[in-house]
């Protein structure tokens, strides 16, 4: 191949025919065929259109094979040590055209690794591929804490041929920070509907905002609420053991608000400093007797032997930078959110209100 490239691989992974790809690039299918075969080199403006249509950069599209072993940006805040020579399970995706290597420590359990990453510096890593390197061009990173995001990732694998999504557990604040840092494609944040403008104001990007679903946040307590939480007992009573969420989490904000209402200091509540990484861990801690209560999405109570005391209705939103909207996996995500089959599955898995799932939100 005189002019090596990855156009055909990425086009096929994105589910585009040669005619569709050629139309987006403004050339004939025959011309695209010659480019894919490496027999001719495209003009600059054609190369730019091809890269834009495939959600990557010209450099990545036409990089030589040896570039696959290059040193890439590493994002692994959840790994205690990134000593040169260490190894970690990782996934790789191109975010705004840049390859990003992420540790799987904060991903949903059971997520397959694309590669084994070896830190080469504090924020750089080399990768040993376990599969096809081109999958990094059609992989979507989603950051957030709503339990439904793992279902979104599962449906992407099933319903979007050639594309896949990886869900990373992150608080509202962490999700927005990762979006700003360019290490995720989608940030999911949740809050009461009247808090939406305030949440969006924290985002420095020009984003498309889509509704994922609506659900209730509330107290997770032992089955039947035997300690009569908020019926006859509150934080003033001794013997209440809490499981909290990290700073920046919406659940922690609700706990802090209730403590402020009761005029109770954090150091007077057992377990205030004990943090669960996600909503599932909150329910598990209560179900296993390690805590008496915590705050989480209602859906996690449906698979554990616990009870739920509602606090309020919330909306989960997906924030996607507009510059990412041509990314193949982002396009598939937007299409999937409109699917009646996905909505039915999500509403049944909840309880989730999916009436406005996929709706673009403007404020």
mmCIF file of C-alpha atoms in Angstrom:
data_model
loop_
_atom_site.group_PDB
_atom_site.id
_atom_site.type_symbol
_atom_site.label_atom_id
_atom_site.label_comp_id
_atom_site.label_asym_id
_atom_site.label_seq_id
_atom_site.Cartn_x
_atom_site.Cartn_y
_atom_site.Cartn_z
ATOM 1 C CA UNK A 1 0.000 0.000 0.000
ATOM 2 C CA UNK A 2 1.663 3.189 -1.211
ATOM 3 C CA UNK A 3 -0.408 5.487 1.010
ATOM 4 C CA UNK A 4 -1.388 3.390 4.104
ATOM 5 C CA UNK A 5 -4.545 4.407 5.941
ATOM 6 C CA UNK A 6 -7.352 3.102 8.139
ATOM 7 C CA UNK A 7 -10.300 4.532 6.242
ATOM 8 C CA UNK A 8 -11.935 1.253 5.228
ATOM 9 C CA UNK A 9 -11.585 -0.282 8.701
ATOM 10 C CA UNK A 10 -13.079 2.752 10.412
ATOM 11 C CA UNK A 11 -15.803 3.182 7.805
ATOM 12 C CA UNK A 12 -16.928 -0.401 8.254
ATOM 13 C CA UNK A 13 -16.794 -0.144 12.049
ATOM 14 C CA UNK A 14 -18.983 2.958 11.808
ATOM 15 C CA UNK A 15 -21.496 1.063 9.671
ATOM 16 C CA UNK A 16 -21.079 3.346 6.645
ATOM 17 C CA UNK A 17 -21.213 2.114 3.066
ATOM 18 C CA UNK A 18 -18.620 3.311 0.595
ATOM 19 C CA UNK A 19 -21.280 5.426 -1.137
ATOM 20 C CA UNK A 20 -22.332 7.084 2.140
ATOM 21 C CA UNK A 21 -18.739 7.822 3.076
ATOM 22 C CA UNK A 22 -17.960 9.190 -0.384
ATOM 23 C CA UNK A 23 -21.012 11.459 -0.255
ATOM 24 C CA UNK A 24 -19.891 12.947 3.073
ATOM 25 C CA UNK A 25 -16.412 13.550 1.665
ATOM 26 C CA UNK A 26 -17.724 15.064 -1.571
ATOM 27 C CA UNK A 27 -16.044 12.501 -3.848
ATOM 28 C CA UNK A 28 -17.145 9.506 -5.907
ATOM 29 C CA UNK A 29 -17.257 5.966 -4.485
ATOM 30 C CA UNK A 30 -14.624 5.013 -7.073
ATOM 31 C CA UNK A 31 -12.267 7.723 -5.809
ATOM 32 C CA UNK A 32 -12.837 6.614 -2.232
ATOM 33 C CA UNK A 33 -12.026 3.046 -3.234
ATOM 34 C CA UNK A 34 -8.663 4.131 -4.634
ATOM 35 C CA UNK A 35 -7.907 6.078 -1.446
ATOM 36 C CA UNK A 36 -8.858 3.123 0.771
ATOM 37 C CA UNK A 37 -6.610 0.834 -1.266
ATOM 38 C CA UNK A 38 -3.734 3.260 -0.720
ATOM 39 C CA UNK A 39 -3.255 3.775 -4.438
ATOM 40 C CA UNK A 40 -3.757 7.553 -4.291
ATOM 41 C CA UNK A 41 -3.369 10.211 -1.614
ATOM 42 C CA UNK A 42 -6.416 12.450 -1.027
ATOM 43 C CA UNK A 43 -6.299 16.206 -1.348
ATOM 44 C CA UNK A 44 -6.124 18.055 1.963
ATOM 45 C CA UNK A 45 -9.763 19.151 1.990
ATOM 46 C CA UNK A 46 -10.914 15.593 1.203
ATOM 47 C CA UNK A 47 -8.744 14.155 3.988
ATOM 48 C CA UNK A 48 -10.245 16.669 6.416
ATOM 49 C CA UNK A 49 -13.790 15.686 5.405
ATOM 50 C CA UNK A 50 -13.000 11.981 5.776
ATOM 51 C CA UNK A 51 -11.529 12.531 9.229
ATOM 52 C CA UNK A 52 -14.488 14.661 10.318
ATOM 53 C CA UNK A 53 -16.991 12.057 9.124
ATOM 54 C CA UNK A 54 -15.177 9.355 11.099
ATOM 55 C CA UNK A 55 -14.761 11.462 14.232
ATOM 56 C CA UNK A 56 -10.978 11.555 14.199
ATOM 57 C CA UNK A 57 -8.025 13.569 12.911
ATOM 58 C CA UNK A 58 -6.189 13.368 9.610
ATOM 59 C CA UNK A 59 -3.039 12.360 11.479
ATOM 60 C CA UNK A 60 -4.787 9.429 13.154
ATOM 61 C CA UNK A 61 -6.490 8.378 9.922
ATOM 62 C CA UNK A 62 -3.264 8.194 7.953
ATOM 63 C CA UNK A 63 -0.762 7.384 10.710
ATOM 64 C CA UNK A 64 1.651 4.541 9.898
ATOM 65 C CA UNK A 65 1.180 1.136 11.602
ATOM 66 C CA UNK A 66 4.185 1.666 13.880
ATOM 67 C CA UNK A 67 2.334 4.604 15.483
ATOM 68 C CA UNK A 68 0.130 2.044 17.246
ATOM 69 C CA UNK A 69 2.930 1.543 19.776
ATOM 70 C CA UNK A 70 3.367 5.272 20.403
ATOM 71 C CA UNK A 71 3.165 6.880 23.838
ATOM 72 C CA UNK A 72 -0.338 8.199 24.441
ATOM 73 C CA UNK A 73 -2.082 10.305 27.052
ATOM 74 C CA UNK A 74 -3.017 8.344 30.191
ATOM 75 C CA UNK A 75 -5.950 9.176 32.465
ATOM 76 C CA UNK A 76 -5.921 6.989 35.576
ATOM 77 C CA UNK A 77 -6.884 9.071 38.650
ATOM 78 C CA UNK A 78 -8.230 5.941 40.337
ATOM 79 C CA UNK A 79 -4.885 4.105 40.236
ATOM 80 C CA UNK A 80 -2.734 4.716 43.326
ATOM 81 C CA UNK A 81 0.534 4.197 41.485
ATOM 82 C CA UNK A 82 1.488 4.959 37.907
ATOM 83 C CA UNK A 83 5.106 3.894 38.269
ATOM 84 C CA UNK A 84 6.910 3.413 34.978
ATOM 85 C CA UNK A 85 6.842 -0.286 34.144
ATOM 86 C CA UNK A 86 3.612 -1.086 36.018
ATOM 87 C CA UNK A 87 0.766 -2.583 34.003
ATOM 88 C CA UNK A 88 -2.974 -2.013 34.089
ATOM 89 C CA UNK A 89 -6.058 -3.139 32.189
ATOM 90 C CA UNK A 90 -7.126 -0.285 29.953
ATOM 91 C CA UNK A 91 -9.383 0.924 27.179
ATOM 92 C CA UNK A 92 -8.477 3.429 24.480
ATOM 93 C CA UNK A 93 -10.671 5.892 22.613
ATOM 94 C CA UNK A 94 -10.067 8.927 20.450
ATOM 95 C CA UNK A 95 -11.570 11.974 22.155
ATOM 96 C CA UNK A 96 -11.579 15.052 19.942
ATOM 97 C CA UNK A 97 -9.036 13.279 17.743
ATOM 98 C CA UNK A 98 -6.596 12.469 20.568
ATOM 99 C CA UNK A 99 -6.074 8.860 21.739
ATOM 100 C CA UNK A 100 -6.877 8.614 25.459
ATOM 101 C CA UNK A 101 -5.804 5.605 27.531
ATOM 102 C CA UNK A 102 -8.018 5.011 30.580
ATOM 103 C CA UNK A 103 -7.662 2.521 33.401
ATOM 104 C CA UNK A 104 -10.640 0.193 33.853
ATOM 105 C CA UNK A 105 -10.590 0.499 37.642
ATOM 106 C CA UNK A 106 -13.567 2.880 37.615
ATOM 107 C CA UNK A 107 -15.424 1.211 34.750
ATOM 108 C CA UNK A 108 -18.438 -1.044 35.171
ATOM 109 C CA UNK A 109 -17.385 -4.503 36.341
ATOM 110 C CA UNK A 110 -16.801 -6.976 33.525
ATOM 111 C CA UNK A 111 -15.782 -4.409 30.914
ATOM 112 C CA UNK A 112 -13.254 -6.119 28.596
ATOM 113 C CA UNK A 113 -9.840 -4.503 28.260
ATOM 114 C CA UNK A 114 -8.752 -3.288 24.829
ATOM 115 C CA UNK A 115 -5.124 -3.216 25.897
ATOM 116 C CA UNK A 116 -2.597 -3.573 28.687
ATOM 117 C CA UNK A 117 -1.175 -0.135 29.461
ATOM 118 C CA UNK A 118 2.275 0.533 30.877
ATOM 119 C CA UNK A 119 2.820 4.047 32.269
ATOM 120 C CA UNK A 120 5.730 5.778 30.553
ATOM 121 C CA UNK A 121 5.376 8.980 32.597
ATOM 122 C CA UNK A 122 2.902 10.525 35.042
ATOM 123 C CA UNK A 123 0.294 11.074 32.327
ATOM 124 C CA UNK A 124 1.598 8.961 29.432
ATOM 125 C CA UNK A 125 1.383 5.255 28.640
ATOM 126 C CA UNK A 126 2.354 2.699 26.050
ATOM 127 C CA UNK A 127 -0.222 0.074 25.146
ATOM 128 C CA UNK A 128 -0.083 -3.596 24.231
ATOM 129 C CA UNK A 129 -3.194 -4.213 22.153
ATOM 130 C CA UNK A 130 -5.386 -7.201 22.994
ATOM 131 C CA UNK A 131 -7.608 -6.669 19.959
ATOM 132 C CA UNK A 132 -8.119 -4.488 16.911
ATOM 133 C CA UNK A 133 -6.568 -1.018 17.483
ATOM 134 C CA UNK A 134 -9.123 0.580 15.168
ATOM 135 C CA UNK A 135 -11.879 -0.001 17.732
ATOM 136 C CA UNK A 136 -10.473 3.020 19.570
ATOM 137 C CA UNK A 137 -11.916 5.221 16.813
ATOM 138 C CA UNK A 138 -15.477 3.999 17.399
ATOM 139 C CA UNK A 139 -15.421 3.711 21.193
ATOM 140 C CA UNK A 140 -17.423 6.096 23.357
ATOM 141 C CA UNK A 141 -16.456 7.072 26.907
ATOM 142 C CA UNK A 142 -19.377 7.969 29.212
ATOM 143 C CA UNK A 143 -18.764 9.393 32.702
ATOM 144 C CA UNK A 144 -21.451 9.529 35.367
ATOM 145 C CA UNK A 145 -23.034 7.758 38.320
ATOM 146 C CA UNK A 146 -26.583 6.966 37.182
ATOM 147 C CA UNK A 147 -26.890 3.147 37.231
ATOM 148 C CA UNK A 148 -28.686 3.346 33.865
ATOM 149 C CA UNK A 149 -25.411 4.262 32.141
ATOM 150 C CA UNK A 150 -24.196 0.669 32.287
ATOM 151 C CA UNK A 151 -27.397 -0.318 30.497
ATOM 152 C CA UNK A 152 -26.658 2.345 27.878
ATOM 153 C CA UNK A 153 -23.217 0.802 27.333
ATOM 154 C CA UNK A 154 -24.754 -2.651 27.001
ATOM 155 C CA UNK A 155 -27.275 -1.464 24.434
ATOM 156 C CA UNK A 156 -24.568 0.297 22.433
ATOM 157 C CA UNK A 157 -22.754 -3.006 22.049
ATOM 158 C CA UNK A 158 -25.964 -4.746 20.982
ATOM 159 C CA UNK A 159 -27.623 -2.051 18.893
ATOM 160 C CA UNK A 160 -24.746 -0.136 17.275
ATOM 161 C CA UNK A 161 -22.649 -2.499 15.109
ATOM 162 C CA UNK A 162 -18.991 -1.516 15.098
ATOM 163 C CA UNK A 163 -19.362 0.870 18.039
ATOM 164 C CA UNK A 164 -19.100 0.377 21.775
ATOM 165 C CA UNK A 165 -19.374 2.454 24.931
ATOM 166 C CA UNK A 166 -17.507 2.250 28.228
ATOM 167 C CA UNK A 167 -19.184 3.591 31.367
ATOM 168 C CA UNK A 168 -16.900 5.108 34.011
ATOM 169 C CA UNK A 169 -18.331 5.729 37.483
ATOM 170 C CA UNK A 170 -18.004 9.422 38.325
ATOM 171 C CA UNK A 171 -19.817 11.996 40.452
ATOM 172 C CA UNK A 172 -21.501 15.014 38.871
ATOM 173 C CA UNK A 173 -18.425 17.106 39.567
ATOM 174 C CA UNK A 174 -16.002 14.464 38.298
ATOM 175 C CA UNK A 175 -18.021 13.972 35.103
ATOM 176 C CA UNK A 176 -17.916 17.668 34.274
ATOM 177 C CA UNK A 177 -14.194 17.829 35.081
ATOM 178 C CA UNK A 178 -13.477 14.880 32.783
ATOM 179 C CA UNK A 179 -15.467 16.509 29.984
ATOM 180 C CA UNK A 180 -13.490 19.733 30.410
ATOM 181 C CA UNK A 181 -10.209 17.781 30.443
ATOM 182 C CA UNK A 182 -11.052 16.051 27.161
ATOM 183 C CA UNK A 183 -10.923 12.503 28.554
ATOM 184 C CA UNK A 184 -14.579 11.560 28.037
ATOM 185 C CA UNK A 185 -17.122 12.064 25.261
ATOM 186 C CA UNK A 186 -20.249 12.270 27.418
ATOM 187 C CA UNK A 187 -20.817 13.599 30.936
ATOM 188 C CA UNK A 188 -23.963 12.455 32.722
ATOM 189 C CA UNK A 189 -25.218 14.672 35.549
ATOM 190 C CA UNK A 190 -28.381 14.440 37.616
ATOM 191 C CA UNK A 191 -30.384 16.764 39.817
ATOM 192 C CA UNK A 192 -33.809 18.258 40.419
ATOM 193 C CA UNK A 193 -35.311 19.930 37.366
ATOM 194 C CA UNK A 194 -34.971 23.403 38.876
ATOM 195 C CA UNK A 195 -31.232 22.729 39.360
ATOM 196 C CA UNK A 196 -30.606 22.004 35.667
ATOM 197 C CA UNK A 197 -29.566 25.570 34.695
ATOM 198 C CA UNK A 198 -27.128 25.661 37.626
ATOM 199 C CA UNK A 199 -25.608 22.309 36.619
ATOM 200 C CA UNK A 200 -25.232 23.379 32.998
ATOM 201 C CA UNK A 201 -23.571 26.623 34.078
ATOM 202 C CA UNK A 202 -20.735 24.518 35.512
ATOM 203 C CA UNK A 203 -19.926 23.184 32.044
ATOM 204 C CA UNK A 204 -17.370 25.236 30.131
ATOM 205 C CA UNK A 205 -18.041 23.452 26.826
ATOM 206 C CA UNK A 206 -20.639 24.250 24.162
ATOM 207 C CA UNK A 207 -22.739 21.124 24.614
ATOM 208 C CA UNK A 208 -25.804 19.330 23.355
ATOM 209 C CA UNK A 209 -27.943 18.345 26.347
ATOM 210 C CA UNK A 210 -30.145 15.265 26.041
ATOM 211 C CA UNK A 211 -32.417 13.777 28.664
ATOM 212 C CA UNK A 212 -31.629 10.198 29.636
ATOM 213 C CA UNK A 213 -34.425 9.546 32.124
ATOM 214 C CA UNK A 214 -36.151 10.675 35.285
ATOM 215 C CA UNK A 215 -36.076 8.769 38.556
ATOM 216 C CA UNK A 216 -36.290 9.222 42.302
ATOM 217 C CA UNK A 217 -33.407 9.731 44.713
ATOM 218 C CA UNK A 218 -33.934 8.732 48.293
ATOM 219 C CA UNK A 219 -32.826 7.004 51.450
ATOM 220 C CA UNK A 220 -31.786 3.374 51.211
ATOM 221 C CA UNK A 221 -32.671 1.690 54.515
ATOM 222 C CA UNK A 222 -32.914 -1.845 55.884
ATOM 223 C CA UNK A 223 -35.894 -3.847 54.667
ATOM 224 C CA UNK A 224 -39.058 -2.474 56.263
ATOM 225 C CA UNK A 225 -37.200 0.530 57.750
ATOM 226 C CA UNK A 226 -36.861 -1.121 61.192
ATOM 227 C CA UNK A 227 -35.066 1.894 62.685
ATOM 228 C CA UNK A 228 -37.997 4.104 61.632
ATOM 229 C CA UNK A 229 -35.732 6.546 59.786
ATOM 230 C CA UNK A 230 -37.446 9.947 59.382
ATOM 231 C CA UNK A 231 -40.545 8.477 61.036
ATOM 232 C CA UNK A 232 -39.510 8.575 64.684
ATOM 233 C CA UNK A 233 -35.696 8.800 64.333
ATOM 234 C CA UNK A 234 -33.202 11.122 62.668
ATOM 235 C CA UNK A 235 -29.506 12.083 62.854
ATOM 236 C CA UNK A 236 -29.958 13.341 66.419
ATOM 237 C CA UNK A 237 -30.451 9.767 67.581
ATOM 238 C CA UNK A 238 -27.409 7.645 68.304
ATOM 239 C CA UNK A 239 -26.791 4.328 66.608
ATOM 240 C CA UNK A 240 -27.503 5.468 63.027
ATOM 241 C CA UNK A 241 -24.654 4.344 60.733
ATOM 242 C CA UNK A 242 -24.356 6.182 57.422
ATOM 243 C CA UNK A 243 -22.693 5.237 54.145
ATOM 244 C CA UNK A 244 -21.862 8.398 52.205
ATOM 245 C CA UNK A 245 -20.856 9.266 48.649
ATOM 246 C CA UNK A 246 -17.750 11.248 47.541
ATOM 247 C CA UNK A 247 -17.638 15.042 47.441
ATOM 248 C CA UNK A 248 -19.231 16.326 44.257
ATOM 249 C CA UNK A 249 -21.898 13.602 44.254
ATOM 250 C CA UNK A 250 -25.556 14.604 44.138
ATOM 251 C CA UNK A 251 -26.344 12.020 46.825
ATOM 252 C CA UNK A 252 -23.848 13.604 49.219
ATOM 253 C CA UNK A 253 -25.425 17.016 48.618
ATOM 254 C CA UNK A 254 -28.810 15.585 49.654
ATOM 255 C CA UNK A 255 -27.285 14.086 52.809
ATOM 256 C CA UNK A 256 -25.612 17.398 53.669
ATOM 257 C CA UNK A 257 -28.887 19.247 53.090
ATOM 258 C CA UNK A 258 -30.748 16.926 55.483
ATOM 259 C CA UNK A 259 -28.018 17.301 58.107
ATOM 260 C CA UNK A 260 -28.178 21.078 57.765
ATOM 261 C CA UNK A 261 -31.959 20.947 58.146
ATOM 262 C CA UNK A 262 -31.565 18.907 61.331
ATOM 263 C CA UNK A 263 -28.633 21.102 62.454
ATOM 264 C CA UNK A 264 -26.314 18.147 62.905
ATOM 265 C CA UNK A 265 -22.563 18.319 62.318
ATOM 266 C CA UNK A 266 -20.818 15.661 60.173
ATOM 267 C CA UNK A 267 -18.558 14.570 63.034
ATOM 268 C CA UNK A 268 -21.675 13.625 65.019
ATOM 269 C CA UNK A 269 -22.785 11.059 62.409
ATOM 270 C CA UNK A 270 -21.174 7.614 62.363
ATOM 271 C CA UNK A 271 -19.990 6.700 58.877
ATOM 272 C CA UNK A 272 -20.088 10.192 57.379
ATOM 273 C CA UNK A 273 -16.499 9.727 56.161
ATOM 274 C CA UNK A 274 -17.173 6.249 54.752
ATOM 275 C CA UNK A 275 -17.719 6.693 51.007
ATOM 276 C CA UNK A 276 -19.263 4.311 48.491
ATOM 277 C CA UNK A 277 -17.931 4.567 44.943
ATOM 278 C CA UNK A 278 -21.365 4.272 43.320
ATOM 279 C CA UNK A 279 -25.079 3.828 44.005
ATOM 280 C CA UNK A 280 -24.832 0.033 43.929
ATOM 281 C CA UNK A 281 -22.280 0.063 46.748
ATOM 282 C CA UNK A 282 -24.635 2.159 48.878
ATOM 283 C CA UNK A 283 -27.383 -0.452 48.562
ATOM 284 C CA UNK A 284 -24.907 -3.293 49.139
ATOM 285 C CA UNK A 285 -23.571 -1.701 52.328
ATOM 286 C CA UNK A 286 -27.094 -1.409 53.744
ATOM 287 C CA UNK A 287 -28.157 -4.880 52.566
ATOM 288 C CA UNK A 288 -25.088 -6.495 54.155
ATOM 289 C CA UNK A 289 -25.584 -4.676 57.458
ATOM 290 C CA UNK A 290 -22.468 -2.519 57.151
ATOM 291 C CA UNK A 291 -24.623 0.636 57.307
ATOM 292 C CA UNK A 292 -28.153 1.600 58.281
ATOM 293 C CA UNK A 293 -28.783 4.100 55.520
ATOM 294 C CA UNK A 294 -27.437 6.035 52.555
ATOM 295 C CA UNK A 295 -28.774 7.944 49.556
ATOM 296 C CA UNK A 296 -29.029 6.420 46.073
ATOM 297 C CA UNK A 297 -31.150 6.009 42.943
ATOM 298 C CA UNK A 298 -34.326 4.021 43.527
ATOM 299 C CA UNK A 299 -33.399 1.429 40.902
ATOM 300 C CA UNK A 300 -30.577 -0.066 43.016
ATOM 301 C CA UNK A 301 -33.132 -1.021 45.662
ATOM 302 C CA UNK A 302 -34.934 -3.341 43.251
ATOM 303 C CA UNK A 303 -32.069 -5.866 43.241
ATOM 304 C CA UNK A 304 -31.172 -5.771 46.954
ATOM 305 C CA UNK A 305 -33.125 -6.698 50.069
ATOM 306 C CA UNK A 306 -33.557 -3.080 51.172
ATOM 307 C CA UNK A 307 -36.297 -0.461 51.334
ATOM 308 C CA UNK A 308 -36.497 2.998 49.773
ATOM 309 C CA UNK A 309 -37.664 6.263 51.339
ATOM 310 C CA UNK A 310 -38.008 8.848 48.515
ATOM 311 C CA UNK A 311 -36.537 12.333 48.788
ATOM 312 C CA UNK A 312 -37.252 13.893 45.393
ATOM 313 C CA UNK A 313 -37.609 13.369 41.644
ATOM 314 C CA UNK A 314 -34.498 13.974 39.545
ATOM 315 C CA UNK A 315 -33.546 14.171 35.889
ATOM 316 C CA UNK A 316 -30.371 12.687 34.400
ATOM 317 C CA UNK A 317 -28.891 14.587 31.449
ATOM 318 C CA UNK A 318 -26.221 13.631 28.947
ATOM 319 C CA UNK A 319 -23.857 16.485 28.034
ATOM 320 C CA UNK A 320 -22.094 16.060 24.693
ATOM 321 C CA UNK A 321 -19.721 18.711 23.283
ATOM 322 C CA UNK A 322 -21.063 19.835 19.921
ATOM 323 C CA UNK A 323 -17.636 19.288 18.392
ATOM 324 C CA UNK A 324 -18.092 15.539 19.056
ATOM 325 C CA UNK A 325 -21.429 15.178 17.267
ATOM 326 C CA UNK A 326 -19.814 13.782 14.105
ATOM 327 C CA UNK A 327 -18.184 10.963 16.067
ATOM 328 C CA UNK A 328 -19.717 7.665 14.808
ATOM 329 C CA UNK A 329 -20.437 6.319 18.297
ATOM 330 C CA UNK A 330 -21.985 9.622 19.431
ATOM 331 C CA UNK A 331 -24.325 9.500 16.440
ATOM 332 C CA UNK A 332 -25.286 5.907 17.275
ATOM 333 C CA UNK A 333 -25.929 6.898 20.902
ATOM 334 C CA UNK A 334 -28.292 9.698 19.868
ATOM 335 C CA UNK A 335 -30.157 7.299 17.573
ATOM 336 C CA UNK A 336 -30.383 4.609 20.251
ATOM 337 C CA UNK A 337 -31.918 6.987 22.789
ATOM 338 C CA UNK A 338 -34.843 7.410 20.376
ATOM 339 C CA UNK A 339 -35.402 3.641 20.204
ATOM 340 C CA UNK A 340 -38.660 2.334 21.678
ATOM 341 C CA UNK A 341 -36.894 -0.945 22.525
ATOM 342 C CA UNK A 342 -34.213 0.807 24.572
ATOM 343 C CA UNK A 343 -36.764 2.989 26.341
ATOM 344 C CA UNK A 344 -38.874 -0.045 27.220
ATOM 345 C CA UNK A 345 -35.876 -1.858 28.668
ATOM 346 C CA UNK A 346 -34.768 1.195 30.657
ATOM 347 C CA UNK A 347 -38.232 1.884 32.081
ATOM 348 C CA UNK A 348 -38.578 -1.748 33.153
ATOM 349 C CA UNK A 349 -35.097 -1.828 34.701
ATOM 350 C CA UNK A 350 -35.820 1.251 36.783
ATOM 351 C CA UNK A 351 -38.294 2.390 37.793
ATOM 352 C CA UNK A 352 -37.298 5.079 35.291
ATOM 353 C CA UNK A 353 -39.570 7.587 33.563
ATOM 354 C CA UNK A 354 -38.522 7.445 29.891
ATOM 355 C CA UNK A 355 -41.249 9.622 28.378
ATOM 356 C CA UNK A 356 -38.689 12.265 27.352
ATOM 357 C CA UNK A 357 -35.652 10.023 26.856
ATOM 358 C CA UNK A 358 -33.570 11.355 23.952
ATOM 359 C CA UNK A 359 -35.198 14.798 24.060
ATOM 360 C CA UNK A 360 -32.843 17.730 23.512
ATOM 361 C CA UNK A 361 -33.017 20.113 26.473
ATOM 362 C CA UNK A 362 -32.621 23.853 25.976
ATOM 363 C CA UNK A 363 -32.349 26.493 28.718
#
